[in-house]
Amino acid sequence: MSELVEKLVVPLEQIKEGLCLNIDQERDAPMFIINEAMATEYGESPWQLVEGHTYEYELTLADEDHHPYRLNCEYDQIVITSKRNRQRGRINPNIFVGTLELKIENSVTMERWPINLEVRSIKADYRTDYRFMLESITNHCTDLLLQLNAPVKQYYEPDFDTSAQTISQRFAFIQSLLLSDSFDESISRVLISPTTRWGDEDEERDVRNIRRFSNREIRQIATVSNRIQLPPGHHLSRQYGMMDAPMRVQSVRKAETVDTVENRFIKHVLEVYLKFCTDCRDAFERAGYKRREIEAGALMDALARYLNHQMFREVSRPATLRLNSPVLQRKSGYREILRTWLMFDLAAKLVWRGGEDVYEAGKRDVATLYEYWLFFELLDLVQSMFEVEPVSIDQLIVATRDGLGLQLRQGRHTPVLGFFKRGNRNLRVQFSYNRSFKGEQTYPGPGSWTKTLRPDYTLSIWPAELTIREAEFRELIVHIHFDAKYKIDRLAQIISEKDLSPDPDELEDESGIRDSNFDKEGNHTDFDKPESIVVDHENIRKETADEEVERKAAVEEKIEEAKGNYKNADLLKMHAYRDAIRRTGGAYVLYPGNDSDHPTFRGFHEIIPGLGAFAIRPKVADTGLEQLESFLEEVLKHFLNRTTQREKLAESSFQIHKEEPGKAFRDRVPEFIADKKLIPDQTTVVVGYFRNQAHLDWIMKNRLYNLRYGSDVRGGVRLTPEIVGASYLLLYGPGETATDKIFELSDDGPVIMSRKELLELGYPGSPDVNRSYLVYSIRRDSTSEFQGRLWKLANLSGFKTGRQQGMPIFIKLTELMGN
């Protein structure tokens, strides 16, 4: 049982009689004592603290105020000794979870003795989650190795002369298999309903009770001693001349037995597991891994209890292992144990460098394990939705010099490529773990334009016709980021209660514009994320000097975050991914809560860009992945729609940013034109000629201006987006070298008129026969808006004088304002 206490008193009689470590609460920090049975089951110390809290301690010695004993810890800042009293101080576990090994040191003799405390996770069910996730990762790894296209085909024997750290990693994988509920249930099914067979069993029977004699029994009648006289007239005497016969003979009867090849296999499996755990325990004892030694011993006890069952006492050792037995492959219980046997052989070879972050030196970092577990769950989801390239999966586990290496580690980019072929579009996808988006990247390069950011997971989607670099350059790729947050229980911890059910009135500012991404105080939704640790697998290549520096900086930043001292706080929020990483379509938190709602906030009208959160729970069922899958399905539907606002925005962004900005424009011009924002370098001005006063009067009366249509005639124009979209008309007449006559054109664009239609409107002069005219409609006089400016015509590009005077030209408003 677990008891909540206000003070822990850890006796240290093995060091010095009367010596005690007293630990007191600081700010109501919880502390627990668990009984010996529970401590043995979980391989934990009975004295337990909780992560994220601070405790006061004092080393006391009976009847002595001053003594030479001190408390130390190999982890920095875990134990902080008082400068005034070296026997007192603080214990600050921070994010450490697991067995915390402290050292009691004699400052005179310099002798040191270990003392273990347990640091619990703030989540009550972390033990169950830890075992489940480690088992799940083991299952995924062995599934990869069992694939037909697995890159590794050779076999290895577990080497117990390797480092204790490697053995510890392998033991953790095996422990996750053998301590799982499924393994225990499988053994129980075998013991409750074992497979049996009918066999011959010898027994001694009264000869008078045998009705049919076999050859063996007939031979015994003639040869066995302990005989009796046959009565006169007995048929044996009459027929065979026998005077006596044995009283009892050895006979054979059919009996049901559990000594089958399948049960022999089960017994062999348990014995192999027991031998493995025994070897691990001995290795841990030599290395001083006390916690692992206790865990190995507890697992040995569990296996021994299985083997001591009555059924296995009747089962002999196997001569051969018939793994193709239908019972082993089909019967419940046997089928699951056969699978664990196949997994055991592979898991006993697996080396996972990333496991150091999870359980190194007694540490039990369930939050980091949740991040690794989510990778495999998301990988399964990606494989189910896309055609994943086998070669990218094979790269997850490769042969290394000390076994099979799982290439999954914080800070190491692990990409998986795939395709999406459905409907009207072919897409390429890349699912990445810990992809680094380098900072201070100039446009149009990929990455972050501020600091380097590393989301836990990134799903990138782009058209299959382009490479990933081409898609980045053309703004046609979209990145969707996910971050794992194990220590979040409820959605309200990352999104305020008001954000979950917002009051429309409270979300309106003074202008009446609502913004669902901000709370009442104007603060953006807080999604914090530390940068991941940058490190590479030592068996693949060595770290460069720059990578080493970056890795150390990332480690330091993660430690600071655990203490609550955030660096680059604004960049560590989820919306920073969306804003800083180019071509980001969304950023979402993944946490193991029980919330039924999965709110997503849309930046505009469509599903991306957006922010949100999904509850993904480490369980066999009801994981919450269905909601995430539905969300990704909606994202894919969005990509299949070729008329989305996001797609239009991406093309506009590419066209706008593909060139360096032009000359600065600071002249005073109207802010809007026809209720549309006026962009000077995108605003076309028609510089038009009027022949005489009659022509000008007709233009002003009808509010029309005509140009010859067609490229086959002098002064003719043909339809182009620039000409059709012209916004202003600048008029000048014969002999003028400057003009102030500027008019705003209708945004409906020009129309085509014939000679007849112009004459019906009273057009002066004689329009050409069989010629069409492009006619603009004048909305209003804009002279006042430009404050009486007078434009010099001679400096305008394309302006002609002499016989070519009157040829229409089309310029941008920026050029006009410069003259």
XYZ file of C-alpha atoms in Angstrom, residues 120-452:
333
model
C 7.218 9.706 -8.636
C 5.703 11.287 -11.710
C 3.027 13.905 -11.134
C 0.637 11.629 -13.064
C -0.846 8.938 -10.836
C -0.960 6.240 -13.536
C 2.586 6.738 -14.800
C 3.678 3.203 -13.796
C 0.974 1.632 -15.955
C 1.648 4.047 -18.800
C 5.397 3.401 -18.609
C 5.038 -0.373 -18.894
C 2.395 -0.177 -21.576
C 4.346 2.256 -23.757
C 7.623 0.355 -23.435
C 5.814 -2.872 -24.363
C 4.184 -1.129 -27.294
C 7.530 0.209 -28.558
C 8.971 -3.301 -28.259
C 6.046 -4.685 -30.253
C 6.520 -2.100 -32.979
C 10.260 -2.745 -33.196
C 9.868 -6.501 -33.443
C 7.085 -6.084 -36.000
C 9.518 -4.087 -38.121
C 12.156 -6.804 -37.798
C 9.662 -9.562 -38.621
C 8.717 -7.906 -41.909
C 9.779 -9.782 -45.011
C 11.778 -6.810 -46.192
C 13.573 -6.344 -42.885
C 17.214 -5.365 -43.531
C 18.633 -7.726 -40.902
C 18.441 -11.498 -41.349
C 21.305 -12.805 -39.200
C 20.934 -13.980 -35.599
C 22.724 -12.873 -32.450
C 23.127 -14.334 -28.997
C 22.738 -11.925 -26.054
C 26.239 -10.992 -24.925
C 26.430 -10.371 -21.181
C 30.009 -9.210 -21.425
C 28.863 -5.998 -23.119
C 28.254 -2.798 -21.176
C 25.722 -2.913 -18.360
C 23.970 0.027 -19.996
C 23.321 -1.999 -23.165
C 22.125 -4.971 -21.082
C 19.876 -2.607 -19.150
C 18.254 -1.408 -22.385
C 17.681 -4.954 -23.584
C 16.328 -6.019 -20.212
C 13.867 -3.118 -20.299
C 12.478 -4.381 -23.603
C 12.188 -7.956 -22.307
C 10.701 -6.759 -19.021
C 7.999 -4.883 -20.932
C 7.061 -8.138 -22.665
C 7.009 -10.379 -19.606
C 5.288 -7.979 -17.208
C 2.506 -7.153 -19.646
C -1.060 -8.127 -18.826
C -1.286 -9.983 -22.133
C 1.633 -12.283 -21.201
C 0.173 -13.022 -17.771
C -3.237 -13.741 -19.321
C -1.641 -16.035 -21.903
C 0.119 -18.106 -19.223
C -3.131 -18.276 -17.236
C -5.011 -19.594 -20.285
C -2.375 -22.285 -20.787
C -2.532 -23.363 -17.134
C -6.338 -23.348 -17.024
C -6.874 -25.092 -20.351
C -3.661 -26.847 -21.390
C -3.499 -28.903 -24.529
C -3.446 -32.648 -23.777
C -3.023 -35.937 -25.608
C -4.011 -39.563 -25.039
C -1.085 -41.841 -24.316
C -0.273 -45.319 -23.037
C 0.255 -45.668 -19.310
C 1.574 -48.822 -17.566
C -0.382 -50.234 -14.660
C -0.425 -53.499 -12.705
C -3.782 -55.231 -13.018
C -5.417 -58.367 -11.668
C -5.145 -60.958 -14.392
C -8.808 -61.860 -13.835
C -9.930 -58.349 -14.857
C -8.262 -58.433 -18.250
C -10.732 -59.324 -20.941
C -8.497 -59.127 -23.976
C -4.870 -60.134 -23.733
C -2.142 -58.539 -25.808
C 1.021 -60.360 -26.802
C 2.836 -58.581 -24.018
C 0.375 -59.805 -21.407
C 0.414 -63.346 -22.805
C 4.196 -63.434 -22.431
C 3.843 -62.329 -18.803
C 1.385 -65.157 -18.104
C 4.063 -67.608 -19.102
C 7.026 -65.981 -17.407
C 6.022 -63.766 -14.463
C 6.541 -65.115 -10.940
C 4.147 -64.718 -8.007
C 1.876 -67.352 -9.472
C -1.154 -69.199 -8.091
C -2.551 -72.680 -8.824
C -5.380 -72.861 -11.296
C -8.546 -74.638 -10.126
C -9.355 -78.022 -11.677
C -11.222 -77.740 -14.969
C -9.968 -74.200 -15.710
C -10.038 -73.558 -19.466
C -6.306 -72.733 -19.454
C -5.580 -76.135 -18.001
C -7.850 -77.859 -20.432
C -6.746 -75.948 -23.531
C -3.076 -75.116 -22.848
C -2.143 -77.511 -20.048
C -1.216 -74.692 -17.658
C -1.276 -75.624 -13.976
C -0.680 -72.089 -12.589
C -0.797 -68.385 -13.655
C 0.405 -65.007 -12.276
C -1.945 -63.116 -9.945
C -1.110 -59.651 -11.481
C 0.487 -58.549 -14.737
C 1.692 -55.225 -16.178
C -0.922 -53.828 -18.543
C -1.299 -50.692 -20.636
C -4.179 -48.276 -20.485
C -5.029 -45.043 -22.327
C -4.604 -41.886 -20.205
C -4.787 -38.126 -20.827
C -1.489 -36.285 -20.270
C -0.252 -32.676 -20.465
C 3.205 -33.801 -21.578
C 2.747 -32.543 -25.127
C 5.199 -30.899 -27.509
C 3.324 -27.614 -27.105
C 3.513 -27.644 -23.303
C 7.167 -28.646 -23.510
C 7.700 -25.534 -25.665
C 5.959 -23.325 -23.091
C 8.108 -24.749 -20.306
C 11.244 -24.263 -22.403
C 10.292 -20.647 -23.086
C 9.829 -19.899 -19.390
C 13.147 -21.524 -18.552
C 14.950 -19.471 -21.201
C 13.336 -16.290 -19.880
C 14.402 -17.236 -16.354
C 17.979 -17.854 -17.498
C 18.063 -14.495 -19.280
C 16.790 -12.645 -16.202
C 19.280 -14.469 -14.000
C 22.165 -13.419 -16.242
C 20.863 -9.850 -16.301
C 20.589 -9.735 -12.526
C 24.190 -10.913 -12.170
C 25.347 -8.268 -14.671
C 23.438 -5.538 -12.829
C 24.876 -6.667 -9.505
C 28.400 -6.385 -10.898
C 27.678 -2.933 -12.357
C 25.958 -1.647 -9.204
C 22.587 -1.105 -10.957
C 20.588 -1.712 -7.795
C 17.194 -0.847 -9.220
C 17.673 -3.053 -12.261
C 18.933 -5.853 -9.985
C 15.742 -5.656 -7.927
C 13.575 -5.607 -11.045
C 15.374 -8.627 -12.502
C 14.933 -10.492 -9.210
C 11.205 -9.706 -9.126
C 10.821 -10.949 -12.693
C 12.721 -14.130 -11.807
C 10.303 -14.751 -8.927
C 7.312 -14.344 -11.255
C 8.772 -16.793 -13.794
C 9.654 -19.249 -11.046
C 6.043 -19.189 -9.817
C 4.872 -20.126 -13.293
C 7.366 -22.994 -13.550
C 6.402 -24.351 -10.111
C 2.852 -24.945 -11.232
C 1.710 -28.577 -11.021
C 1.194 -28.793 -14.762
C 4.841 -28.092 -15.597
C 5.990 -30.759 -13.129
C 4.419 -33.329 -15.457
C 5.998 -31.827 -18.581
C 9.367 -33.116 -19.737
C 12.092 -31.181 -21.511
C 11.647 -30.848 -25.291
C 13.832 -32.685 -27.750
C 12.779 -30.398 -30.618
C 10.753 -27.195 -30.931
C 7.881 -27.652 -33.362
C 7.069 -23.999 -34.039
C 4.785 -24.993 -36.926
C 2.382 -26.754 -34.561
C -1.245 -25.727 -35.267
C -1.826 -25.487 -31.507
C 1.050 -23.017 -31.051
C -0.074 -20.938 -33.997
C -3.820 -20.921 -33.343
C -4.838 -21.742 -29.778
C -5.385 -18.793 -27.467
C -2.588 -18.463 -24.933
C -0.156 -20.577 -26.912
C -0.362 -18.250 -29.897
C 0.528 -15.207 -27.790
C 3.436 -16.936 -26.040
C 4.827 -18.055 -29.393
C 4.741 -14.425 -30.480
C 6.580 -13.276 -27.349
C 9.187 -15.982 -28.022
C 9.810 -14.612 -31.501
C 9.858 -11.080 -30.109
C 12.195 -12.113 -27.285
C 14.858 -13.292 -29.707
C 14.791 -9.946 -31.465
C 14.313 -7.717 -28.432
C 17.297 -9.358 -26.722
C 19.458 -8.018 -29.580
C 17.966 -4.551 -29.790
C 20.086 -1.544 -28.801
C 18.272 1.758 -28.440
C 20.491 4.750 -27.817
C 17.434 6.893 -27.251
C 16.545 4.654 -24.327
C 19.170 6.456 -22.273
C 16.746 9.377 -22.062
C 14.061 7.068 -20.660
C 15.638 4.724 -18.123
C 19.365 5.420 -17.805
C 20.785 4.876 -14.304
C 17.395 4.148 -12.754
C 15.692 7.098 -14.369
C 12.104 6.514 -15.487
C 11.330 9.423 -17.789
C 7.779 8.581 -18.760
C 7.300 11.941 -20.505
C 10.125 11.226 -22.958
C 8.853 7.672 -23.394
C 5.437 9.121 -24.314
C 7.148 11.121 -27.057
C 8.795 7.965 -28.445
C 5.579 5.950 -28.126
C 3.635 8.594 -30.017
C 6.126 8.358 -32.866
C 5.196 4.719 -33.490
C 1.469 5.388 -33.067
C 1.641 8.237 -35.561
C 3.791 6.092 -37.844
C 1.057 3.425 -37.841
C -1.492 6.121 -38.648
C 0.634 7.465 -41.499
C 1.141 3.945 -42.876
C -2.598 3.309 -42.836
C -3.380 6.547 -44.689
C -0.486 6.727 -47.152
C 1.625 4.430 -49.290
C 4.807 4.485 -47.239
C 8.067 3.641 -48.956
C 9.522 0.416 -47.460
C 13.081 1.739 -47.630
C 12.235 4.584 -45.259
C 10.769 2.132 -42.718
C 13.819 -0.130 -42.971
C 16.046 2.761 -41.940
C 14.452 2.782 -38.474
C 16.374 -0.351 -37.434
C 19.812 -1.074 -38.857
C 22.626 -3.497 -38.060
C 25.238 -2.033 -35.721
C 28.425 -3.385 -34.242
C 26.695 -4.336 -30.985
C 23.399 -5.708 -32.330
C 20.376 -4.118 -33.955
C 20.139 -0.352 -33.523
C 16.829 1.473 -33.185
C 17.479 4.823 -34.889
C 15.070 6.836 -32.769
C 16.423 9.481 -30.459
C 15.530 12.978 -29.360
C 17.116 15.510 -31.665
C 17.852 13.021 -34.462
C 15.797 13.658 -37.595
C 13.949 10.485 -38.581
C 12.007 10.915 -41.870
C 9.478 8.509 -43.412
C 8.371 9.114 -47.012
C 5.083 8.158 -48.622
C 2.511 8.860 -51.348
C -1.153 9.750 -51.436
C -2.996 8.728 -54.598
C -6.674 9.409 -54.481
C -9.182 11.452 -56.389
C -7.891 14.201 -58.621
C -4.419 14.696 -57.187
C -1.223 12.850 -56.352
C 0.623 14.035 -53.252
C 3.937 13.288 -51.597
C 4.126 13.136 -47.815
C 6.964 13.046 -45.308
C 6.459 12.176 -41.661
C 9.396 13.415 -39.584
C 10.469 12.979 -35.995
C 12.478 15.862 -34.519
C 13.007 17.605 -37.825
C 15.141 20.682 -37.285
C 13.914 23.825 -39.024
C 17.063 25.912 -39.060
C 16.769 29.519 -38.000
C 17.541 32.789 -39.751
C 16.897 31.301 -43.184
C 16.465 33.787 -46.012
C 13.470 33.549 -48.302
C 12.549 31.374 -50.183
C 14.633 28.755 -48.389
C 12.997 26.262 -45.996
C 13.194 26.510 -42.237
C 12.505 29.207 -39.696
C 13.065 32.892 -40.307
C 13.775 33.460 -36.578
C 15.366 30.831 -34.326
C 15.898 27.130 -34.995
